[in-house]
XYZ file of C-alpha atoms in Angstrom:
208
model
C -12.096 8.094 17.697
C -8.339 7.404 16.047
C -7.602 3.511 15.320
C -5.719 2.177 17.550
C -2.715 0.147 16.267
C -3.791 -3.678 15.953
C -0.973 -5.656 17.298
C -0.418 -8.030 19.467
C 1.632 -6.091 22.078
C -0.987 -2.838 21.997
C -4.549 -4.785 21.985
C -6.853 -3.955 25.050
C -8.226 -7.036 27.142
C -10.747 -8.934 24.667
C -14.067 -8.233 25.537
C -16.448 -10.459 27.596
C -20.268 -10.670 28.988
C -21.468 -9.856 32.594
C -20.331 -13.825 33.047
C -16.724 -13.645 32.292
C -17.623 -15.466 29.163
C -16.163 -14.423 25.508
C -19.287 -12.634 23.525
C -20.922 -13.887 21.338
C -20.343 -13.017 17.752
C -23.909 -10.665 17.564
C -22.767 -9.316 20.982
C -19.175 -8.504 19.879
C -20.384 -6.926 16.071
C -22.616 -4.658 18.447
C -19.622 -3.329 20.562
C -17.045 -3.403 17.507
C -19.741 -1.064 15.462
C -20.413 0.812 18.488
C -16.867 1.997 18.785
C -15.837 -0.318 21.907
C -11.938 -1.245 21.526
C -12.553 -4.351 23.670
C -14.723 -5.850 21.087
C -11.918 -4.692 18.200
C -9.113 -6.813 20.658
C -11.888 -9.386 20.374
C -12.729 -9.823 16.874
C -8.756 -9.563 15.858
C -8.594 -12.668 18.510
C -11.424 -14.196 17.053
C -10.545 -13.899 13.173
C -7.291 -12.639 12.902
C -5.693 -15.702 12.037
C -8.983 -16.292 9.630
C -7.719 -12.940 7.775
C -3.954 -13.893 8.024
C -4.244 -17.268 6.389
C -6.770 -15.873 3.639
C -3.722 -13.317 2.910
C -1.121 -15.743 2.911
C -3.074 -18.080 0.649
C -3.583 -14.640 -1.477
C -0.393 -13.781 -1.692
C 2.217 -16.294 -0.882
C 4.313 -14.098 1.334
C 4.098 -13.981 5.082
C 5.237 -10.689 5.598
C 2.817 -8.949 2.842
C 0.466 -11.070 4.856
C 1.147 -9.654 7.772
C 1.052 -5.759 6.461
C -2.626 -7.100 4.734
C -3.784 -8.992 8.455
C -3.163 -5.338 9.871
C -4.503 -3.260 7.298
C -7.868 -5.372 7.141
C -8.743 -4.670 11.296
C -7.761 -0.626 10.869
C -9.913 -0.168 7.775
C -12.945 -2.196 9.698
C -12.122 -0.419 12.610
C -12.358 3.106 10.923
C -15.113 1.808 8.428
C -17.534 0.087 11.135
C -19.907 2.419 10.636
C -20.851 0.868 7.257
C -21.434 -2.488 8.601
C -24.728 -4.123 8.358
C -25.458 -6.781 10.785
C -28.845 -7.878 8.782
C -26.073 -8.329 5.564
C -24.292 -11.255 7.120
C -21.893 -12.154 10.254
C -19.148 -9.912 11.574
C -16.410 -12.726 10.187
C -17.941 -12.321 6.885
C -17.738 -8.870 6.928
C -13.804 -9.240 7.396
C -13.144 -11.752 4.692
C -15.068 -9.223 2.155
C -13.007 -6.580 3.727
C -9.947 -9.274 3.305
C -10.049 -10.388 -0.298
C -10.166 -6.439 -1.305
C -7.063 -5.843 0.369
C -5.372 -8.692 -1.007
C -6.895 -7.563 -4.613
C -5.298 -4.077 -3.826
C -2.048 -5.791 -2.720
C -1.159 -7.331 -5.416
C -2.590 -4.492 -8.213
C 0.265 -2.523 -5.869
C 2.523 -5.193 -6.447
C 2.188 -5.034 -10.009
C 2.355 -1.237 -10.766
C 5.136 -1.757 -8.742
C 7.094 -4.002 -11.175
C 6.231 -1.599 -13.813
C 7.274 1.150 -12.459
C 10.875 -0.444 -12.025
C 10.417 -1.867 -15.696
C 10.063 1.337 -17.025
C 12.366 3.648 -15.271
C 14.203 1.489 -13.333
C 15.778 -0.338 -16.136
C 16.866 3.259 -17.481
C 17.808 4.755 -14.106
C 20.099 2.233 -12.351
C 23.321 0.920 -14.146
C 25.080 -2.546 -12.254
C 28.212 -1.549 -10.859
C 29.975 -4.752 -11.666
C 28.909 -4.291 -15.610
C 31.973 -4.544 -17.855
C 30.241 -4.222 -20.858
C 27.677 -1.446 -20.241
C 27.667 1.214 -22.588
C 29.845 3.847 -21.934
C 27.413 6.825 -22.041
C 25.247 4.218 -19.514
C 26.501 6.719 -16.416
C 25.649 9.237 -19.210
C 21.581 8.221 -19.493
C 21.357 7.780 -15.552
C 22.044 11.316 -15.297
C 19.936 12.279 -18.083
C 16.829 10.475 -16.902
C 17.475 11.906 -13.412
C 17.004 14.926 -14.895
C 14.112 14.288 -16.916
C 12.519 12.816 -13.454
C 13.313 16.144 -11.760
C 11.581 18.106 -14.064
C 8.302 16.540 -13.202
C 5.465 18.261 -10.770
C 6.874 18.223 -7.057
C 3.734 15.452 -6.671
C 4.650 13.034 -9.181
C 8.333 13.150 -8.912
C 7.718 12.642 -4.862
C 5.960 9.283 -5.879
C 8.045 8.061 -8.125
C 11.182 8.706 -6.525
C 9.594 6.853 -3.292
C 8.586 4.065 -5.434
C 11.887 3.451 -7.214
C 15.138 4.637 -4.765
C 13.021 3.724 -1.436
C 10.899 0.673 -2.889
C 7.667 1.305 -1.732
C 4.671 0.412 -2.990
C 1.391 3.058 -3.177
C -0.046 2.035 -0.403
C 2.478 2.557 1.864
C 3.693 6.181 -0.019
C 0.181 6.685 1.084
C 0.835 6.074 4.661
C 4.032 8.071 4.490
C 2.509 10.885 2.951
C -0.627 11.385 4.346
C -1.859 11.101 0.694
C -5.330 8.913 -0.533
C -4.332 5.932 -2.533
C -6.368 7.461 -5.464
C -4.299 10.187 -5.295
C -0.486 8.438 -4.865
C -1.985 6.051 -8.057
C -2.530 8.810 -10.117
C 0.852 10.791 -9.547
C 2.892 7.518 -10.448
C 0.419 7.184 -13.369
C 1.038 10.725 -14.512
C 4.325 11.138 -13.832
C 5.688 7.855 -15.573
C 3.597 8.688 -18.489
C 5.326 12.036 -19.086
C 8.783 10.536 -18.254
C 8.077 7.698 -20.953
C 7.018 10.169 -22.891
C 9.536 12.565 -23.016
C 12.328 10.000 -22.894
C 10.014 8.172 -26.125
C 9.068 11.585 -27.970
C 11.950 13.885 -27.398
C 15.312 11.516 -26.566
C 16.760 12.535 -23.629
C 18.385 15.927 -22.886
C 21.143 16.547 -21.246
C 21.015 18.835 -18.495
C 22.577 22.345 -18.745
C 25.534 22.890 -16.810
C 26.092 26.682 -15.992
């Protein structure tokens, strides 16, 4: 069964016994594992803003917060399978679930400033700069080069990363990519752009 999108706007009606009264939480870890998107409306009800306020506390910004709140429902949604009712509550199954994301989100959050540390530094010049250098336009196009002669792979991720400003996770939702996979393109590919840039200087590119 595809996730469904967790949202407000999208969620089915929360699930409830023969009564009319909300589950309880054994009751509602049994539907959510058995695949019943009631129960998932349910437990996002239930513990959503549990999750949300554990972000926000994580990570000081709402709207990260928001993207983690999301993130944490559609990975225990598509990982429910793994859940162990004998290992602990539902709800305590989602705050495990919730302090890895916010681990991952701010890991992402570094490589991200890195990444712009590196080669952003070297690829954007300030418009308003009087005093740059006056090859600075020079270097740009130099290091745009060097970044196009990268693997396809690891010039797609880095070129996502710095001109769009995303971070891995979500060039992994763009491209369809694993995480593992969009970490170690960036990885790769700034290493052999430092490298170059470090090792070799910077060449200018050939005009025919």
């Amino acid at each position: 069964m595809t996730a469904p999108q967790v949202t407000e706007r999208t969620l089915p009606s929360t699930a409830a016994g023969p009564s009319g009264e909300p589950l309880a939480d054994d009751e509602l870890a049994t539907g959510f594992v058995r695949g019943d998107e009631a129960c998932l409306a349910a437990a996002y009800h239930r513990w959503g803003a549990l999750v949300h306020t554990l972000a926000s506390r994580g990570l000081g910004d709402a709207r990260e917060a928001e993207d983690v709140t999301q993130t944490v429902f559609l990975a225990a949604w598509r990982g429910r399978s793994g859940y162990r009712p004998e290992r602990g509550p539902l709800s305590a199954w989602l705050v495990g679930i919730t302090r890895r994301k916010i681990a991952d989100a701010l890991s992402a959050r570094t490589r991200r400033a890195d990444l712009v540390a590196a080669v952003g530094a070297r690829l954007s010049v300030a418009a308003d700069d009087r005093h740059a250098r006056p090859d600075a336009v020079l270097d740009r196009v130099v290091l745009t080069h060097e970044l196009a002669r990268l693997p396809a792979p690891q010039r797609h991720v880095l070129t996502l990363a710095f001109y769009a400003d995303l971070t891995q996770n979500q060039i992994a939702e763009l491209t369809g990519w694993p995480l593992g996979t969009v970490k170690s393109h960036a990885r790769r590919g700034l290493h052999r752009l430092s490298r170059r840039v470090r090792d070799e200087g910077p060449r200018a590119p050939v005009v025919e």
